[in-house]
Amino acid sequence: MPQMTSQLELPFEGRGEAPSVERSAEAPTAPGEMEGSGTSGLMERVVSRPNMLAALRRVRKNKGSPGIDGLRVEDLPAWLKENWEGVREQLLAATYQPAPVRRQTIPKPGGGERELGIPTVLDRLIQHALLQVLQPIFDPAFSEHSYGFRPGRRAHDAVRRARRYVQEGRRWMVDVDLERFFDRVNWDILMGRLSKRIEEKRVLRLIRRYLEAGVMVNGVVIERHEGTPQGGPISPLLANVLLDEVDQELEKRGHAFVRYADDGNVYVRSRRAGERVMALLRRLYSGLRLQVNEAKSAVARVWDRKFLGFSFWVAPGKQIRIRVAKKALAAMKERVRRLTRRICGQSLGKIVQDLRAYLIGWKGYFRLADTPQVFRELNEWIRHRLRAIQLKQWKRGRTAFRELVARGLGPELAARVAANTRRWWKNAAMALHIALPNRLFDQMGLPRLGA
């Protein structure tokens, strides 16, 4: 089967010779921003050649596992070459039926599991094409306080805005957790919000079919009556469309708040004000048929809550600083422990490479924290674990004494360490930094956290 190469031609115009992917530079940067205004003819814009090529690039970049049909990302162009004409006609005729999503569960950082719905590769392509056309229609009207899954906005922007509110004196947080938000989205309410901005029935019908597609579990399709599965490219936009109504009401009342997807907080100056806002939010979410998780929601001091993995603290001079939340720090340490288990039998080099893949992403996200001492302590702790692993592995092969002496440890100290090699953790702190210096781990590719 042909592989996905830049030379593979794709039939995205439905007739005639299709241009190759490498000649698609004329695709617009924001593929939804095409000629014409209003929302008529949206489906023609969805299936247009520039839009579909841009969607294909996004599918290729995101990769991901197959859906229920087993079709892989790398096989998609060859499949499209044979079948795109028919799919395009179905989309234009409003007869296309999406496939059920494949259920996949992943562990949540705080315990428990999160359910994802993995669409087929074809449906991911179509959803990306839809998203590229619909995002420019909806996004300009969204609240300035909304940051999740929006062009040019990131989680760090939301955390910085929250810090500014706290610096201004709003030291109480109204933290509302929605009970299984993506599983509880009411379709009728959502479609009503969408229809206010989208006139074209074909697009609305396609979105409704994606909501109704169902979930395949153990070979059986389970029907759904509410919710938008996490994992579909269009789901975050649908969440923003639904929750924007709450944002607009909070804005109208002059509240200081920040929302990232379904994770949002309102910042106030007193507990009494916070309780009033909490009552308001309960009413607003109830009107959307969403349920507040009372066990995880609270009006509390900002120091006692977290937001997107961060929390706040007061530095000298009463400046508000950002730190890694205790729960996020505990989750990170647990992940490192799993990657550095001393019974895994892997070489130190392989363990460092696995750690590197995780720590680079962690460092990139939590670089916003103003806690260099915490990062230094984490660096030391991680290296300590790696030294303990190497010490144990030396015991299995050549003696620890000979390895330690060869790496610069004095005979007397090397003998003391080698004589008690079963106490890996304690011995890893006994001048082992001489035999295994920090620069060794730098050379192996282990990233240092913080600046």
Short mmCIF file of C-alpha atoms in Angstrom, two decimals, residues 85-352:
data_model
loop_
_atom_site.label_atom_id
_atom_site.label_comp_id
_atom_site.label_asym_id
_atom_site.label_seq_id
_atom_site.Cartn_x
_atom_site.Cartn_y
_atom_site.Cartn_z
CA GLU A 85 -15.11 11.08 -4.31
CA GLY A 86 -17.87 9.11 -2.60
CA VAL A 87 -17.25 10.64 0.83
CA ARG A 88 -17.32 14.13 -0.65
CA GLU A 89 -20.64 13.48 -2.36
CA GLN A 90 -22.14 12.14 0.87
CA LEU A 91 -21.00 15.22 2.81
CA LEU A 92 -22.50 17.56 0.22
CA ALA A 93 -25.72 15.56 0.10
CA ALA A 94 -25.94 15.44 3.92
CA THR A 95 -26.01 11.62 3.91
CA TYR A 96 -22.59 10.97 5.45
CA GLN A 97 -22.78 8.81 8.61
CA PRO A 98 -19.80 9.00 10.99
CA ALA A 99 -18.47 5.78 12.51
CA PRO A 100 -18.78 5.11 16.27
CA VAL A 101 -15.76 6.11 18.31
CA ARG A 102 -13.45 3.60 19.98
CA ARG A 103 -13.45 3.88 23.75
CA GLN A 104 -10.08 4.26 25.42
CA THR A 105 -9.37 4.99 29.07
CA ILE A 106 -6.31 6.80 30.40
CA PRO A 107 -5.33 7.36 34.06
CA LYS A 108 -6.09 10.76 35.56
CA PRO A 109 -3.29 12.50 37.49
CA GLY A 110 -5.38 12.62 40.64
CA GLY A 111 -6.52 9.01 40.43
CA GLY A 112 -9.30 7.31 38.54
CA GLU A 113 -9.65 7.13 34.77
CA ARG A 114 -10.68 9.45 31.98
CA GLU A 115 -12.67 8.11 29.03
CA LEU A 116 -11.62 9.13 25.55
CA GLY A 117 -13.47 8.52 22.31
CA ILE A 118 -11.10 7.83 19.42
CA PRO A 119 -12.76 8.59 16.05
CA THR A 120 -11.63 6.87 12.87
CA VAL A 121 -8.85 8.60 10.95
CA LEU A 122 -11.36 9.65 8.28
CA ASP A 123 -13.66 11.19 10.87
CA ARG A 124 -10.74 13.00 12.46
CA LEU A 125 -9.95 14.44 9.02
CA ILE A 126 -13.53 15.61 8.50
CA GLN A 127 -13.77 17.04 12.02
CA HIS A 128 -10.57 19.02 11.51
CA ALA A 129 -11.99 20.34 8.24
CA LEU A 130 -15.18 21.35 10.08
CA LEU A 131 -13.22 22.96 12.89
CA GLN A 132 -11.15 25.06 10.49
CA VAL A 133 -14.31 26.53 8.96
CA LEU A 134 -16.32 26.96 12.17
CA GLN A 135 -13.60 28.32 14.47
CA PRO A 136 -13.35 31.71 12.68
CA ILE A 137 -17.14 32.03 12.88
CA PHE A 138 -17.43 31.44 16.64
CA ASP A 139 -14.09 32.42 18.14
CA PRO A 140 -14.26 36.23 17.67
CA ALA A 141 -17.42 36.37 19.77
CA PHE A 142 -16.06 34.27 22.65
CA SER A 143 -15.24 35.94 25.96
CA GLU A 144 -11.77 37.41 26.49
CA HIS A 145 -11.68 35.40 29.72
CA SER A 146 -11.79 32.07 27.84
CA TYR A 147 -8.41 30.55 26.96
CA GLY A 148 -8.87 26.85 26.26
CA PHE A 149 -8.46 25.51 22.70
CA ARG A 150 -8.50 28.90 21.05
CA PRO A 151 -6.06 30.19 18.42
CA GLY A 152 -3.20 32.19 19.91
CA ARG A 153 -4.13 31.36 23.50
CA ARG A 154 -2.46 28.97 25.92
CA ALA A 155 -2.83 27.65 29.45
CA HIS A 156 0.06 29.88 30.55
CA ASP A 157 -1.91 32.95 29.45
CA ALA A 158 -4.80 31.86 31.67
CA VAL A 159 -2.52 31.33 34.68
CA ARG A 160 -0.89 34.74 34.19
CA ARG A 161 -4.30 36.41 34.04
CA ALA A 162 -5.29 34.63 37.26
CA ARG A 163 -2.08 35.81 38.96
CA ARG A 164 -2.90 39.38 37.96
CA TYR A 165 -6.29 39.12 39.66
CA VAL A 166 -4.69 37.82 42.84
CA GLN A 167 -2.05 40.58 42.75
CA GLU A 168 -4.89 43.11 42.57
CA GLY A 169 -6.18 41.86 45.91
CA ARG A 170 -8.68 39.17 44.94
CA ARG A 171 -7.45 36.52 47.36
CA TRP A 172 -10.56 34.30 47.33
CA MET A 173 -11.30 31.83 44.57
CA VAL A 174 -14.64 30.40 43.48
CA ASP A 175 -13.52 27.04 42.11
CA VAL A 176 -16.30 25.09 40.39
CA ASP A 177 -15.74 21.55 39.16
CA LEU A 178 -18.29 20.24 36.67
CA GLU A 179 -19.27 16.61 37.09
CA ARG A 180 -18.07 14.69 33.99
CA PHE A 181 -18.60 17.73 31.80
CA PHE A 182 -17.85 16.19 28.38
CA ASP A 183 -20.13 13.24 29.16
CA ARG A 184 -23.01 15.46 30.29
CA VAL A 185 -23.33 17.97 27.45
CA ASN A 186 -27.00 18.24 26.51
CA TRP A 187 -27.31 17.89 22.74
CA ASP A 188 -30.49 19.93 22.33
CA ILE A 189 -29.09 22.90 24.24
CA LEU A 190 -25.79 22.69 22.37
CA MET A 191 -27.45 22.45 18.96
CA GLY A 192 -29.61 25.44 19.86
CA ARG A 193 -26.50 27.51 20.56
CA LEU A 194 -24.89 26.37 17.32
CA SER A 195 -27.95 27.17 15.24
CA LYS A 196 -27.80 30.81 16.37
CA ARG A 197 -24.61 31.24 14.31
CA ILE A 198 -24.91 28.49 11.69
CA GLU A 199 -27.72 28.64 9.15
CA GLU A 200 -26.73 25.67 7.04
CA LYS A 201 -28.69 22.52 7.91
CA ARG A 202 -26.11 20.18 6.38
CA VAL A 203 -23.45 21.29 8.83
CA LEU A 204 -25.79 21.16 11.81
CA ARG A 205 -26.94 17.68 10.79
CA LEU A 206 -23.35 16.46 10.48
CA ILE A 207 -22.43 17.78 13.93
CA ARG A 208 -25.51 16.12 15.42
CA ARG A 209 -24.52 12.83 13.81
CA TYR A 210 -21.07 13.08 15.34
CA LEU A 211 -22.69 13.53 18.73
CA GLU A 212 -24.99 10.54 18.15
CA ALA A 213 -22.36 8.23 16.62
CA GLY A 214 -22.09 6.06 19.72
CA VAL A 215 -19.16 4.30 21.37
CA MET A 216 -17.86 0.84 20.52
CA VAL A 217 -16.95 -1.23 23.59
CA ASN A 218 -15.83 -4.86 23.21
CA GLY A 219 -17.26 -5.00 19.71
CA VAL A 220 -20.68 -3.64 20.72
CA VAL A 221 -21.87 -0.13 19.83
CA ILE A 222 -23.34 1.64 22.85
CA GLU A 223 -25.76 4.43 22.04
CA ARG A 224 -25.28 7.83 23.63
CA HIS A 225 -27.97 10.35 24.50
CA GLU A 226 -25.76 13.18 25.78
CA GLY A 227 -22.12 14.22 25.85
CA THR A 228 -19.40 14.96 23.34
CA PRO A 229 -16.56 12.41 23.60
CA GLN A 230 -13.12 13.73 24.49
CA GLY A 231 -10.76 12.85 21.68
CA GLY A 232 -12.64 14.31 18.74
CA PRO A 233 -11.06 17.44 17.20
CA ILE A 234 -14.32 19.36 17.24
CA SER A 235 -15.27 18.61 20.87
CA PRO A 236 -13.30 21.52 22.45
CA LEU A 237 -15.00 24.03 20.16
CA LEU A 238 -18.41 22.62 21.05
CA ALA A 239 -17.51 22.93 24.76
CA ASN A 240 -16.58 26.59 24.29
CA VAL A 241 -19.83 27.26 22.40
CA LEU A 242 -21.86 25.83 25.27
CA LEU A 243 -19.94 27.45 28.15
CA ASP A 244 -19.68 30.87 26.51
CA GLU A 245 -23.15 31.65 27.82
CA VAL A 246 -21.82 31.44 31.39
CA ASP A 247 -18.80 33.56 30.42
CA GLN A 248 -21.00 36.28 28.96
CA GLU A 249 -23.16 36.44 32.08
CA LEU A 250 -20.09 36.72 34.33
CA GLU A 251 -18.69 39.44 32.08
CA LYS A 252 -21.96 41.35 32.18
CA ARG A 253 -21.80 41.33 35.99
CA GLY A 254 -18.19 42.57 35.98
CA HIS A 255 -16.58 39.51 37.56
CA ALA A 256 -12.86 38.72 37.33
CA PHE A 257 -12.60 35.15 36.06
CA VAL A 258 -10.57 32.81 33.90
CA ARG A 259 -11.77 29.71 32.07
CA TYR A 260 -9.78 27.03 30.28
CA ALA A 261 -12.21 24.49 28.71
CA ASP A 262 -14.31 23.25 31.65
CA ASP A 263 -11.76 24.40 34.25
CA GLY A 264 -12.58 27.90 35.44
CA ASN A 265 -12.31 30.11 38.51
CA VAL A 266 -13.78 33.42 39.63
CA TYR A 267 -11.58 35.66 41.80
CA VAL A 268 -13.20 37.82 44.49
CA ARG A 269 -12.17 39.85 47.56
CA SER A 270 -14.14 38.07 50.32
CA ARG A 271 -15.73 34.74 51.20
CA ARG A 272 -19.17 36.37 51.25
CA ALA A 273 -18.75 37.59 47.67
CA GLY A 274 -17.49 34.15 46.71
CA GLU A 275 -20.57 32.44 48.13
CA ARG A 276 -22.82 34.75 46.10
CA VAL A 277 -20.88 33.93 42.92
CA MET A 278 -21.01 30.22 43.71
CA ALA A 279 -24.81 30.40 43.97
CA LEU A 280 -24.94 32.24 40.64
CA LEU A 281 -22.78 29.62 38.93
CA ARG A 282 -24.93 26.79 40.23
CA ARG A 283 -27.96 28.47 38.62
CA LEU A 284 -26.18 29.15 35.33
CA TYR A 285 -24.82 25.62 34.99
CA SER A 286 -28.15 24.14 35.99
CA GLY A 287 -29.74 26.05 33.11
CA LEU A 288 -27.35 24.21 30.78
CA ARG A 289 -28.23 20.85 32.39
CA LEU A 290 -24.72 20.59 33.81
CA GLN A 291 -24.03 19.31 37.31
CA VAL A 292 -21.62 20.89 39.80
CA ASN A 293 -19.42 18.41 41.66
CA GLU A 294 -19.96 19.70 45.18
CA ALA A 295 -17.19 17.54 46.65
CA LYS A 296 -14.54 19.15 44.45
CA SER A 297 -15.95 22.69 44.30
CA ALA A 298 -15.28 25.32 46.92
CA VAL A 299 -14.93 28.97 47.87
CA ALA A 300 -11.43 29.13 49.33
CA ARG A 301 -8.25 31.13 49.65
CA VAL A 302 -6.28 31.10 46.42
CA TRP A 303 -3.27 29.55 48.21
CA ASP A 304 -5.32 26.45 48.99
CA ARG A 305 -6.51 25.68 45.44
CA LYS A 306 -4.86 24.89 42.13
CA PHE A 307 -5.49 26.00 38.56
CA LEU A 308 -4.18 24.09 35.55
CA GLY A 309 -1.51 22.43 37.70
CA PHE A 310 -0.29 25.69 39.29
CA SER A 311 -0.94 27.55 42.53
CA PHE A 312 0.14 30.90 43.97
CA TRP A 313 2.34 32.13 46.82
CA VAL A 314 3.42 35.50 48.21
CA ALA A 315 7.08 36.41 47.70
CA PRO A 316 8.95 39.13 49.63
CA GLY A 317 7.56 42.52 48.73
CA LYS A 318 4.05 41.03 48.55
CA GLN A 319 4.53 40.01 44.94
CA ILE A 320 2.36 37.09 43.83
CA ARG A 321 4.38 34.24 42.37
CA ILE A 322 3.44 31.04 40.58
CA ARG A 323 4.47 27.58 41.73
CA VAL A 324 3.76 23.98 40.78
CA ALA A 325 0.70 22.81 42.70
CA LYS A 326 1.35 20.15 45.35
CA LYS A 327 -0.87 17.66 43.57
CA ALA A 328 0.93 18.18 40.23
CA LEU A 329 4.30 17.84 41.98
CA ALA A 330 3.22 14.58 43.62
CA ALA A 331 1.99 13.24 40.28
CA MET A 332 5.30 14.12 38.64
CA LYS A 333 7.30 12.31 41.36
CA GLU A 334 5.11 9.24 41.05
CA ARG A 335 5.70 9.15 37.31
CA VAL A 336 9.47 9.46 37.79
CA ARG A 337 9.38 6.64 40.35
CA ARG A 338 7.67 4.38 37.83
CA LEU A 339 10.22 5.25 35.15
CA THR A 340 13.17 4.65 37.51
CA ARG A 341 12.15 1.44 39.26
CA ARG A 342 15.25 -0.49 40.27
CA ILE A 343 13.68 -3.81 39.30
CA CYS A 344 13.01 -2.98 35.65
CA GLY A 345 16.25 -4.48 34.35
CA GLN A 346 16.80 -1.74 31.77
CA SER A 347 20.13 -0.07 31.12
CA LEU A 348 20.76 3.33 32.65
CA GLY A 349 20.90 4.84 29.17
CA LYS A 350 17.45 3.49 28.29
CA ILE A 351 15.98 4.76 31.57
CA VAL A 352 17.45 8.22 30.96
#
